[in-house]
Short mmCIF file of C-alpha atoms and ligand atoms in Angstrom, two decimals:
data_model
loop_
_atom_site.label_atom_id
_atom_site.label_comp_id
_atom_site.label_asym_id
_atom_site.label_seq_id
_atom_site.Cartn_x
_atom_site.Cartn_y
_atom_site.Cartn_z
CA MET A 1 -27.28 3.48 4.68
CA LYS A 2 -27.93 0.18 5.78
CA LEU A 3 -25.42 -2.78 4.64
CA GLU A 4 -27.58 -5.84 3.13
CA ARG A 5 -24.81 -8.11 1.98
CA VAL A 6 -21.39 -8.38 0.85
CA GLU A 7 -19.77 -10.46 -1.71
CA ILE A 8 -15.94 -11.48 -1.07
CA ILE A 9 -14.15 -12.46 -4.35
CA ARG A 10 -10.67 -14.17 -4.71
CA VAL A 11 -8.85 -14.14 -7.94
CA LYS A 12 -5.20 -14.84 -8.83
CA LEU A 13 -3.50 -12.23 -11.10
CA PRO A 14 0.03 -13.36 -12.35
CA LEU A 15 2.72 -10.53 -12.13
CA VAL A 16 4.56 -9.71 -15.26
CA ARG A 17 7.82 -10.03 -13.60
CA PRO A 18 8.70 -11.96 -10.26
CA PHE A 19 8.78 -9.39 -7.49
CA ARG A 20 11.58 -10.41 -4.56
CA THR A 21 12.16 -8.77 -1.36
CA SER A 22 14.13 -9.47 1.91
CA PHE A 23 10.95 -11.58 2.92
CA GLY A 24 10.56 -13.76 -0.08
CA GLU A 25 9.54 -13.72 -3.96
CA GLN A 26 6.02 -13.16 -5.34
CA THR A 27 4.91 -14.41 -8.96
CA LEU A 28 1.31 -13.61 -8.61
CA ARG A 29 -0.95 -11.51 -6.58
CA ASP A 30 -3.57 -13.20 -4.80
CA VAL A 31 -6.47 -10.60 -4.94
CA LEU A 32 -9.15 -10.23 -2.22
CA LEU A 33 -11.79 -7.77 -3.18
CA VAL A 34 -15.09 -6.81 -1.20
CA ASN A 35 -18.33 -5.74 -3.05
CA ALA A 36 -20.65 -4.32 -0.51
CA TYR A 37 -24.36 -3.86 -1.23
CA SER A 38 -26.73 -1.39 0.44
CA THR A 39 -30.35 -0.54 -0.53
CA ASP A 40 -28.66 2.69 -2.07
CA GLY A 41 -26.25 1.26 -4.20
CA GLN A 42 -22.80 -0.92 -3.98
CA GLY A 43 -19.12 -0.41 -3.45
CA TRP A 44 -15.71 -2.04 -3.95
CA GLY A 45 -12.81 -2.61 -1.79
CA GLU A 46 -9.60 -4.48 -1.84
CA CYS A 47 -7.63 -6.23 0.85
CA ALA A 48 -3.85 -5.41 1.03
CA ALA A 49 -2.69 -8.42 2.80
CA GLN A 50 -0.12 -10.76 1.12
CA VAL A 51 -0.17 -14.57 0.63
CA ASP A 52 2.25 -15.12 3.50
CA PRO A 53 2.55 -13.44 6.80
CA TYR A 54 6.21 -12.44 6.06
CA TYR A 55 5.42 -8.49 5.51
CA SER A 56 3.20 -8.21 8.51
CA GLU A 57 1.54 -10.70 10.77
CA GLU A 58 -1.52 -10.70 8.27
CA PHE A 59 -2.40 -12.98 5.40
CA ILE A 60 -4.83 -13.08 2.77
CA ASP A 61 -6.80 -16.45 3.78
CA GLY A 62 -6.80 -15.16 7.44
CA ALA A 63 -8.28 -11.76 6.27
CA GLN A 64 -11.17 -13.47 4.64
CA GLN A 65 -11.83 -15.58 7.66
CA MET A 66 -11.79 -12.09 9.63
CA LEU A 67 -14.08 -10.24 7.22
CA GLU A 68 -16.55 -13.51 7.06
CA ARG A 69 -16.80 -14.32 10.57
CA TRP A 70 -16.33 -10.96 12.28
CA LEU A 71 -16.13 -7.73 10.43
CA ILE A 72 -19.05 -7.96 7.90
CA PRO A 73 -21.31 -9.63 10.53
CA LEU A 74 -20.69 -6.45 12.83
CA LEU A 75 -21.49 -4.18 10.13
CA LEU A 76 -24.51 -5.96 8.63
CA ALA A 77 -26.01 -5.67 12.36
CA GLN A 78 -26.05 -1.99 11.95
CA ARG A 79 -29.27 -0.20 11.62
CA ASN A 80 -27.81 3.06 10.24
CA LEU A 81 -24.06 3.08 8.80
CA VAL A 82 -22.24 6.32 8.62
CA PRO A 83 -18.78 5.75 6.73
CA GLU A 84 -16.98 7.74 9.38
CA GLU A 85 -18.09 5.81 12.21
CA ILE A 86 -16.69 2.53 10.84
CA PRO A 87 -13.23 2.74 12.49
CA GLU A 88 -14.84 2.86 15.96
CA LEU A 89 -17.23 0.08 15.24
CA LEU A 90 -14.54 -2.27 14.08
CA TYR A 91 -12.34 -1.21 16.99
CA ARG A 92 -13.49 -3.74 19.44
CA VAL A 93 -11.94 -6.36 16.91
CA LYS A 94 -7.73 -6.28 17.41
CA GLY A 95 -5.64 -5.75 14.81
CA HIS A 96 -6.28 -7.14 11.19
CA ARG A 97 -5.99 -3.71 9.80
CA SER A 98 -5.86 -4.53 6.33
CA ALA A 99 -9.09 -6.72 6.55
CA LYS A 100 -10.74 -3.84 8.26
CA ALA A 101 -9.47 -1.44 5.48
CA ALA A 102 -10.91 -3.51 2.71
CA ILE A 103 -14.50 -3.13 4.17
CA GLU A 104 -14.02 0.38 5.17
CA MET A 105 -12.88 1.16 1.41
CA ALA A 106 -16.14 -0.87 0.21
CA LEU A 107 -18.45 1.38 2.16
CA LEU A 108 -16.77 4.55 1.67
CA ASP A 109 -16.99 3.80 -2.18
CA MET A 110 -20.75 3.09 -1.68
CA HIS A 111 -21.33 6.01 0.17
CA LEU A 112 -19.47 8.26 -2.28
CA ARG A 113 -21.01 6.77 -5.38
CA VAL A 114 -24.54 7.55 -4.12
CA LYS A 115 -23.28 11.13 -3.09
CA GLY A 116 -21.71 11.41 -6.36
CA GLN A 117 -18.68 12.60 -5.28
CA SER A 118 -15.08 11.40 -6.15
CA LEU A 119 -12.96 10.04 -3.38
CA SER A 120 -10.00 12.42 -3.94
CA ARG A 121 -12.78 15.23 -3.52
CA TYR A 122 -13.92 13.57 -0.14
CA LEU A 123 -10.18 13.69 0.96
CA ASP A 124 -9.75 17.30 0.16
CA GLY A 125 -7.33 16.43 -2.43
CA VAL A 126 -5.49 18.91 -4.51
CA ARG A 127 -4.15 17.31 -7.47
CA ASP A 128 -5.54 15.65 -10.37
CA THR A 129 -2.48 13.95 -11.13
CA VAL A 130 0.24 12.46 -8.78
CA GLU A 131 3.80 11.66 -9.26
CA VAL A 132 4.67 7.84 -9.03
CA GLY A 133 7.69 5.69 -8.84
CA VAL A 134 8.32 1.88 -9.39
CA ALA A 135 9.37 -0.43 -6.67
CA VAL A 136 12.42 -2.83 -8.10
CA GLY A 137 12.69 -6.35 -6.84
CA ILE A 138 16.00 -7.95 -5.78
CA ALA A 139 17.39 -9.33 -8.96
CA ASP A 140 19.70 -12.47 -9.57
CA SER A 141 22.52 -10.10 -10.63
CA ILE A 142 23.72 -6.53 -10.59
CA SER A 143 23.61 -6.40 -14.49
CA GLU A 144 20.16 -7.82 -14.55
CA LEU A 145 18.94 -5.04 -11.91
CA VAL A 146 20.60 -2.56 -14.02
CA ASP A 147 18.56 -3.71 -17.36
CA VAL A 148 15.23 -3.71 -15.35
CA VAL A 149 15.66 -0.01 -14.29
CA ALA A 150 16.50 0.79 -17.82
CA ASP A 151 13.14 -0.58 -18.84
CA TYR A 152 11.27 1.48 -16.21
CA VAL A 153 13.20 4.52 -16.98
CA ALA A 154 12.43 4.06 -20.57
CA ASP A 155 8.76 3.85 -19.62
CA GLY A 156 9.17 7.06 -18.05
CA TYR A 157 9.66 6.42 -14.48
CA THR A 158 11.84 9.08 -12.89
CA ARG A 159 11.91 7.60 -9.17
CA VAL A 160 12.85 4.05 -8.55
CA LYS A 161 12.82 2.01 -5.19
CA LEU A 162 15.13 -0.69 -5.06
CA LYS A 163 14.57 -3.51 -2.45
CA ILE A 164 17.77 -4.18 -0.42
CA GLU A 165 18.85 -6.92 1.96
CA PRO A 166 22.23 -7.76 3.63
CA GLY A 167 24.54 -8.69 0.82
CA TRP A 168 22.13 -6.92 -1.69
CA ASP A 169 22.71 -3.11 -0.81
CA VAL A 170 25.67 -0.74 -1.48
CA GLU A 171 26.99 -2.42 -4.72
CA PRO A 172 23.62 -2.94 -6.61
CA VAL A 173 22.57 0.69 -5.45
CA ARG A 174 26.16 2.03 -6.74
CA ALA A 175 25.61 0.30 -10.05
CA VAL A 176 22.22 1.94 -10.68
CA ARG A 177 23.37 5.39 -9.37
CA ASP A 178 26.56 5.12 -11.83
CA ARG A 179 24.41 4.17 -14.87
CA PHE A 180 21.28 6.70 -14.23
CA GLY A 181 22.82 9.94 -12.90
CA GLY A 182 19.65 12.15 -12.59
CA LEU A 183 17.39 9.41 -11.45
CA GLN A 184 15.68 9.55 -8.05
CA ILE A 185 16.45 6.43 -6.02
CA GLN A 186 15.51 5.31 -2.86
CA VAL A 187 15.68 1.77 -0.98
CA ASP A 188 13.38 -0.63 1.24
CA ALA A 189 14.88 -2.93 3.46
CA ASN A 190 11.63 -4.47 4.70
CA ALA A 191 13.18 -4.83 8.23
CA ALA A 192 16.19 -6.85 7.12
CA TYR A 193 18.67 -5.15 9.20
CA ARG A 194 20.00 -5.26 13.00
CA ALA A 195 21.60 -2.25 15.04
CA GLU A 196 25.01 -3.71 14.42
CA ASP A 197 24.56 -2.98 10.64
CA ILE A 198 24.26 0.70 11.21
CA GLY A 199 27.82 1.08 10.15
CA HIS A 200 27.56 -0.70 7.00
CA LEU A 201 24.20 1.24 6.03
CA LYS A 202 25.93 4.64 6.39
CA LYS A 203 27.70 3.55 3.09
CA LEU A 204 24.38 4.50 1.56
CA ASP A 205 25.17 8.08 2.13
CA GLU A 206 27.31 8.67 -0.72
CA PHE A 207 24.51 7.91 -3.14
CA GLY A 208 22.25 10.83 -2.77
CA LEU A 209 18.99 8.59 -2.03
CA LEU A 210 15.75 10.15 -1.39
CA MET A 211 15.24 7.85 1.72
CA ILE A 212 16.06 4.66 3.49
CA GLU A 213 13.02 2.67 4.18
CA GLN A 214 12.45 0.27 7.32
CA PRO A 215 15.96 -0.91 7.67
CA PHE A 216 15.19 -2.54 11.13
CA GLU A 217 12.35 -4.40 12.79
CA GLU A 218 8.82 -3.22 12.95
CA ASP A 219 8.64 -2.77 16.90
CA ASP A 220 12.52 -1.01 17.06
CA LEU A 221 11.87 2.60 17.29
CA ALA A 222 14.97 3.15 19.18
CA THR A 223 17.47 1.71 16.66
CA HIS A 224 15.50 3.75 13.83
CA ALA A 225 16.08 6.84 16.14
CA LEU A 226 19.97 6.05 16.60
CA PHE A 227 20.56 5.43 12.96
CA SER A 228 18.57 8.60 12.05
CA GLN A 229 21.17 10.64 14.23
CA GLN A 230 23.92 8.93 12.25
CA VAL A 231 22.92 8.91 8.91
CA LEU A 232 22.56 11.80 6.65
CA THR A 233 19.85 10.07 4.24
CA ALA A 234 16.24 10.54 5.52
CA VAL A 235 15.03 7.49 7.25
CA CYS A 236 11.27 6.40 6.35
CA LEU A 237 9.02 3.99 8.04
CA ASP A 238 6.60 1.62 6.59
CA GLU A 239 5.88 -1.65 8.67
CA SER A 240 6.22 0.35 12.02
CA ILE A 241 3.57 2.82 11.33
CA VAL A 242 0.20 1.15 12.10
CA SER A 243 -1.89 4.04 13.38
CA ALA A 244 -1.68 7.78 13.83
CA ARG A 245 -0.86 6.97 17.39
CA SER A 246 2.11 4.92 16.25
CA ALA A 247 3.13 7.75 13.72
CA GLU A 248 3.20 10.21 16.41
CA ALA A 249 5.29 7.94 18.70
CA ALA A 250 7.98 7.63 15.87
CA ILE A 251 7.90 11.24 15.28
CA ASP A 252 8.30 12.01 18.77
CA ALA A 253 11.12 9.42 19.17
CA GLY A 254 13.16 10.90 16.10
CA ALA A 255 12.88 7.55 14.58
CA CYS A 256 11.85 8.71 11.07
CA SER A 257 11.55 12.22 9.04
CA ILE A 258 9.30 10.53 6.31
CA VAL A 259 6.15 8.39 6.83
CA ASN A 260 5.10 6.07 4.08
CA ILE A 261 1.06 5.50 4.42
CA LYS A 262 -0.43 2.47 3.09
CA VAL A 263 -4.04 2.12 3.74
CA GLY A 264 -4.22 -1.53 4.52
CA ARG A 265 -1.45 -1.55 7.09
CA VAL A 266 -2.95 1.47 9.01
CA GLY A 267 -6.41 -0.05 8.88
CA GLY A 268 -8.15 2.16 6.54
CA LEU A 269 -8.58 5.40 4.36
CA LEU A 270 -9.98 7.27 7.49
CA GLU A 271 -6.75 6.30 9.77
CA SER A 272 -4.54 7.49 6.50
CA ARG A 273 -6.06 10.60 6.34
CA LYS A 274 -5.50 11.15 9.93
CA ILE A 275 -1.76 10.06 9.66
CA HIS A 276 -1.68 12.45 6.65
CA ASP A 277 -2.99 15.52 8.66
CA LEU A 278 -0.64 14.75 11.96
CA CYS A 279 2.58 14.66 9.63
CA VAL A 280 1.55 17.80 7.65
CA LEU A 281 1.24 19.52 11.18
CA ARG A 282 4.45 17.98 12.30
CA GLY A 283 6.22 18.94 9.10
CA VAL A 284 7.11 15.21 8.14
CA ASP A 285 6.93 14.37 4.46
CA VAL A 286 4.37 11.55 3.52
CA TRP A 287 4.11 9.36 0.29
CA CYS A 288 1.70 6.51 -0.63
CA GLY A 289 2.98 2.92 -0.41
CA GLY A 290 1.85 -0.20 -2.47
CA MET A 291 0.87 -3.64 -1.98
CA LEU A 292 0.74 -5.03 -5.56
CA GLU A 293 -2.93 -3.83 -5.42
CA SER A 294 -5.20 -4.53 -8.59
CA GLY A 295 -7.02 -1.44 -10.14
CA VAL A 296 -9.48 -1.27 -7.22
CA GLY A 297 -6.75 -0.73 -4.33
CA ARG A 298 -4.68 1.26 -7.00
CA ALA A 299 -7.72 3.70 -7.50
CA ALA A 300 -7.59 4.50 -3.60
CA ASN A 301 -4.05 5.10 -3.40
CA VAL A 302 -3.99 7.44 -6.29
CA SER A 303 -6.79 9.26 -4.74
CA LEU A 304 -5.37 9.15 -1.43
CA ALA A 305 -1.90 10.53 -2.83
CA SER A 306 -4.09 13.63 -4.20
CA MET A 307 -3.95 15.00 -0.71
CA SER A 308 -1.70 18.15 -0.21
CA GLY A 309 0.75 16.41 2.14
CA PHE A 310 1.76 13.57 -0.38
CA THR A 311 5.02 15.40 -1.50
CA LEU A 312 7.24 12.51 -2.36
CA PRO A 313 6.20 10.08 -5.42
CA GLY A 314 4.27 6.96 -4.38
CA ASP A 315 4.71 3.24 -5.08
CA ILE A 316 1.73 3.44 -7.33
CA SER A 317 2.90 2.33 -10.67
CA ALA A 318 0.96 1.84 -14.00
CA SER A 319 -1.16 -1.39 -14.19
CA ASN A 320 1.01 -2.73 -16.65
CA ARG A 321 3.98 -3.01 -14.40
CA TYR A 322 2.27 -5.41 -12.40
CA PHE A 323 -0.43 -7.39 -14.50
CA VAL A 324 -1.04 -8.09 -18.20
CA GLN A 325 -4.63 -7.48 -17.77
CA ASP A 326 -6.01 -5.73 -14.62
CA ILE A 327 -9.50 -6.06 -13.59
CA THR A 328 -10.49 -2.53 -13.98
CA GLU A 329 -9.56 0.08 -16.75
CA PRO A 330 -5.97 0.20 -16.61
CA PHE A 331 -3.93 3.22 -14.88
CA GLU A 332 -1.43 4.34 -17.38
CA LEU A 333 1.62 6.77 -16.78
CA VAL A 334 1.19 10.17 -18.25
CA GLY A 335 4.87 11.28 -17.99
CA SER A 336 5.82 10.34 -14.69
CA CYS A 337 2.31 10.65 -13.14
CA LEU A 338 -0.85 8.54 -12.89
CA LYS A 339 -4.40 10.56 -13.32
CA VAL A 340 -6.55 10.90 -10.15
CA PRO A 341 -10.08 9.14 -10.94
CA THR A 342 -12.72 11.97 -10.97
CA GLY A 343 -15.81 9.45 -11.04
CA ALA A 344 -17.81 8.89 -7.79
CA GLY A 345 -16.10 6.93 -5.23
CA LEU A 346 -13.08 5.07 -6.40
CA GLY A 347 -14.06 6.19 -9.88
CA ILE A 348 -13.32 2.80 -11.51
CA ALA A 349 -15.44 -0.07 -12.67
CA VAL A 350 -14.60 -3.72 -12.05
CA ASP A 351 -14.72 -6.12 -15.13
CA GLN A 352 -17.30 -8.75 -13.80
CA ASP A 353 -16.80 -10.79 -17.02
CA LEU A 354 -13.23 -10.83 -16.58
CA LEU A 355 -13.21 -12.01 -12.83
CA THR A 356 -15.52 -14.78 -13.93
CA SER A 357 -13.20 -15.65 -16.81
CA LEU A 358 -10.23 -15.69 -14.32
CA GLY A 359 -12.01 -18.24 -12.05
CA ALA A 360 -13.08 -15.82 -9.39
CA VAL A 361 -14.26 -17.69 -6.42
CA ARG A 362 -17.26 -15.79 -4.72
CA THR A 363 -18.34 -16.15 -1.33
CA HIS A 364 -21.72 -14.32 -0.01
CA VAL A 365 -21.94 -12.85 3.54
CA SER A 366 -25.43 -11.63 4.34
CA SER A 367 -27.34 -11.59 7.82
CA HIS A 368 -30.01 -14.15 6.58
O1 LIG B 401 7.64 -2.85 1.81
O2 LIG B 401 6.67 -1.50 0.28
C1 LIG B 401 6.84 -2.60 0.91
C2 LIG B 401 5.00 -5.03 -1.68
C3 LIG B 401 4.41 -6.01 -0.88
C4 LIG B 401 4.59 -5.77 0.48
C5 LIG B 401 5.70 -4.69 1.12
C6 LIG B 401 6.30 -3.87 0.20
C7 LIG B 401 5.81 -4.07 -1.32
C8 LIG B 401 6.15 -2.96 -2.32
C9 LIG B 401 5.25 -2.83 -3.59
O3 LIG B 401 7.13 -2.58 -2.24
C10 LIG B 401 5.10 -1.47 -4.28
C11 LIG B 401 4.03 -1.59 -5.10
O4 LIG B 401 2.94 -1.95 -4.74
O5 LIG B 401 4.37 -1.10 -6.27
MG1 LIG B 402 8.21 -1.12 2.49
#
């Protein structure tokens, strides 16, 4: 296939509830979509980068620059684009993984739409529904947190992830555990702790958590390994895992026993598949993380999570947990699961009229 032009679309979607983590609070999702066109058809991708460079070094305006100036021109110059070769073509550009993931997603979607094959089928998915959970932000008070969790439990969620930070950890977790005995609970610190907090974090062992996600800094495998030896709860890495190679290094170092796979963080669906395959080989559980995606990125996440190694519920909640109105058909909770799209490619349609009415800003990139 020959890439002819790409449209980058930016649109802001307000969140139904502010989302607070150790690195800040978000009240809206600043969405960047990529719509790629070839002679054969078109496809969609979404960039997972956030507004601020607080989760990782990427930020959404920087990702747009990267796509416009470097990544898309590089791909427009190819006479024959084969999706499997995209990571190698983009390798020359250092980092900027979520920008790379966005254009790779659009080209895979385009390729699979032409082939008439779903992304799940392409990835050898084995499930037609996937178990999901919900990520719960830091609240103003413990009673407010318990109320928010109660709403999600009423919706059907059976697994919650509580965001923690120093000063908001043992007591909020205790309150949720006391109130919801059978609920699966895990916590995510987004790298907010240091080695001297190990003793304190070990107090979380009494709550039977599914895992503790990324307690320490992203480049600090040593402290994660030390902590893993001392804590009973499973340690999961998010920010530290940026490639299959870094996943292997983390596993070899004993830094984690669970890996969170995020398409954007690792540079695309193809690298995500590599990490999945590695973890299956090494007996490490994986699950699909989320970055507050719209229906486009959500479709990719649900399809990825249909692969056999995704044995833990993903941070892939129903659309209405994030937005009043999504820009695709909404993903809805069925029990505690989402349905895997079966249509070709991502299996979703983007509502172009809605994008326009929401004031979407479009930038065209082509070689002429
Ligand atoms: O650490 O998993 C994270 C959102 C933005 C940046 C980082 C993270 C998150 C989430 C959101 O936890 C999970 C979701 O999309 O539901
Ligand atoms: Mg995380």
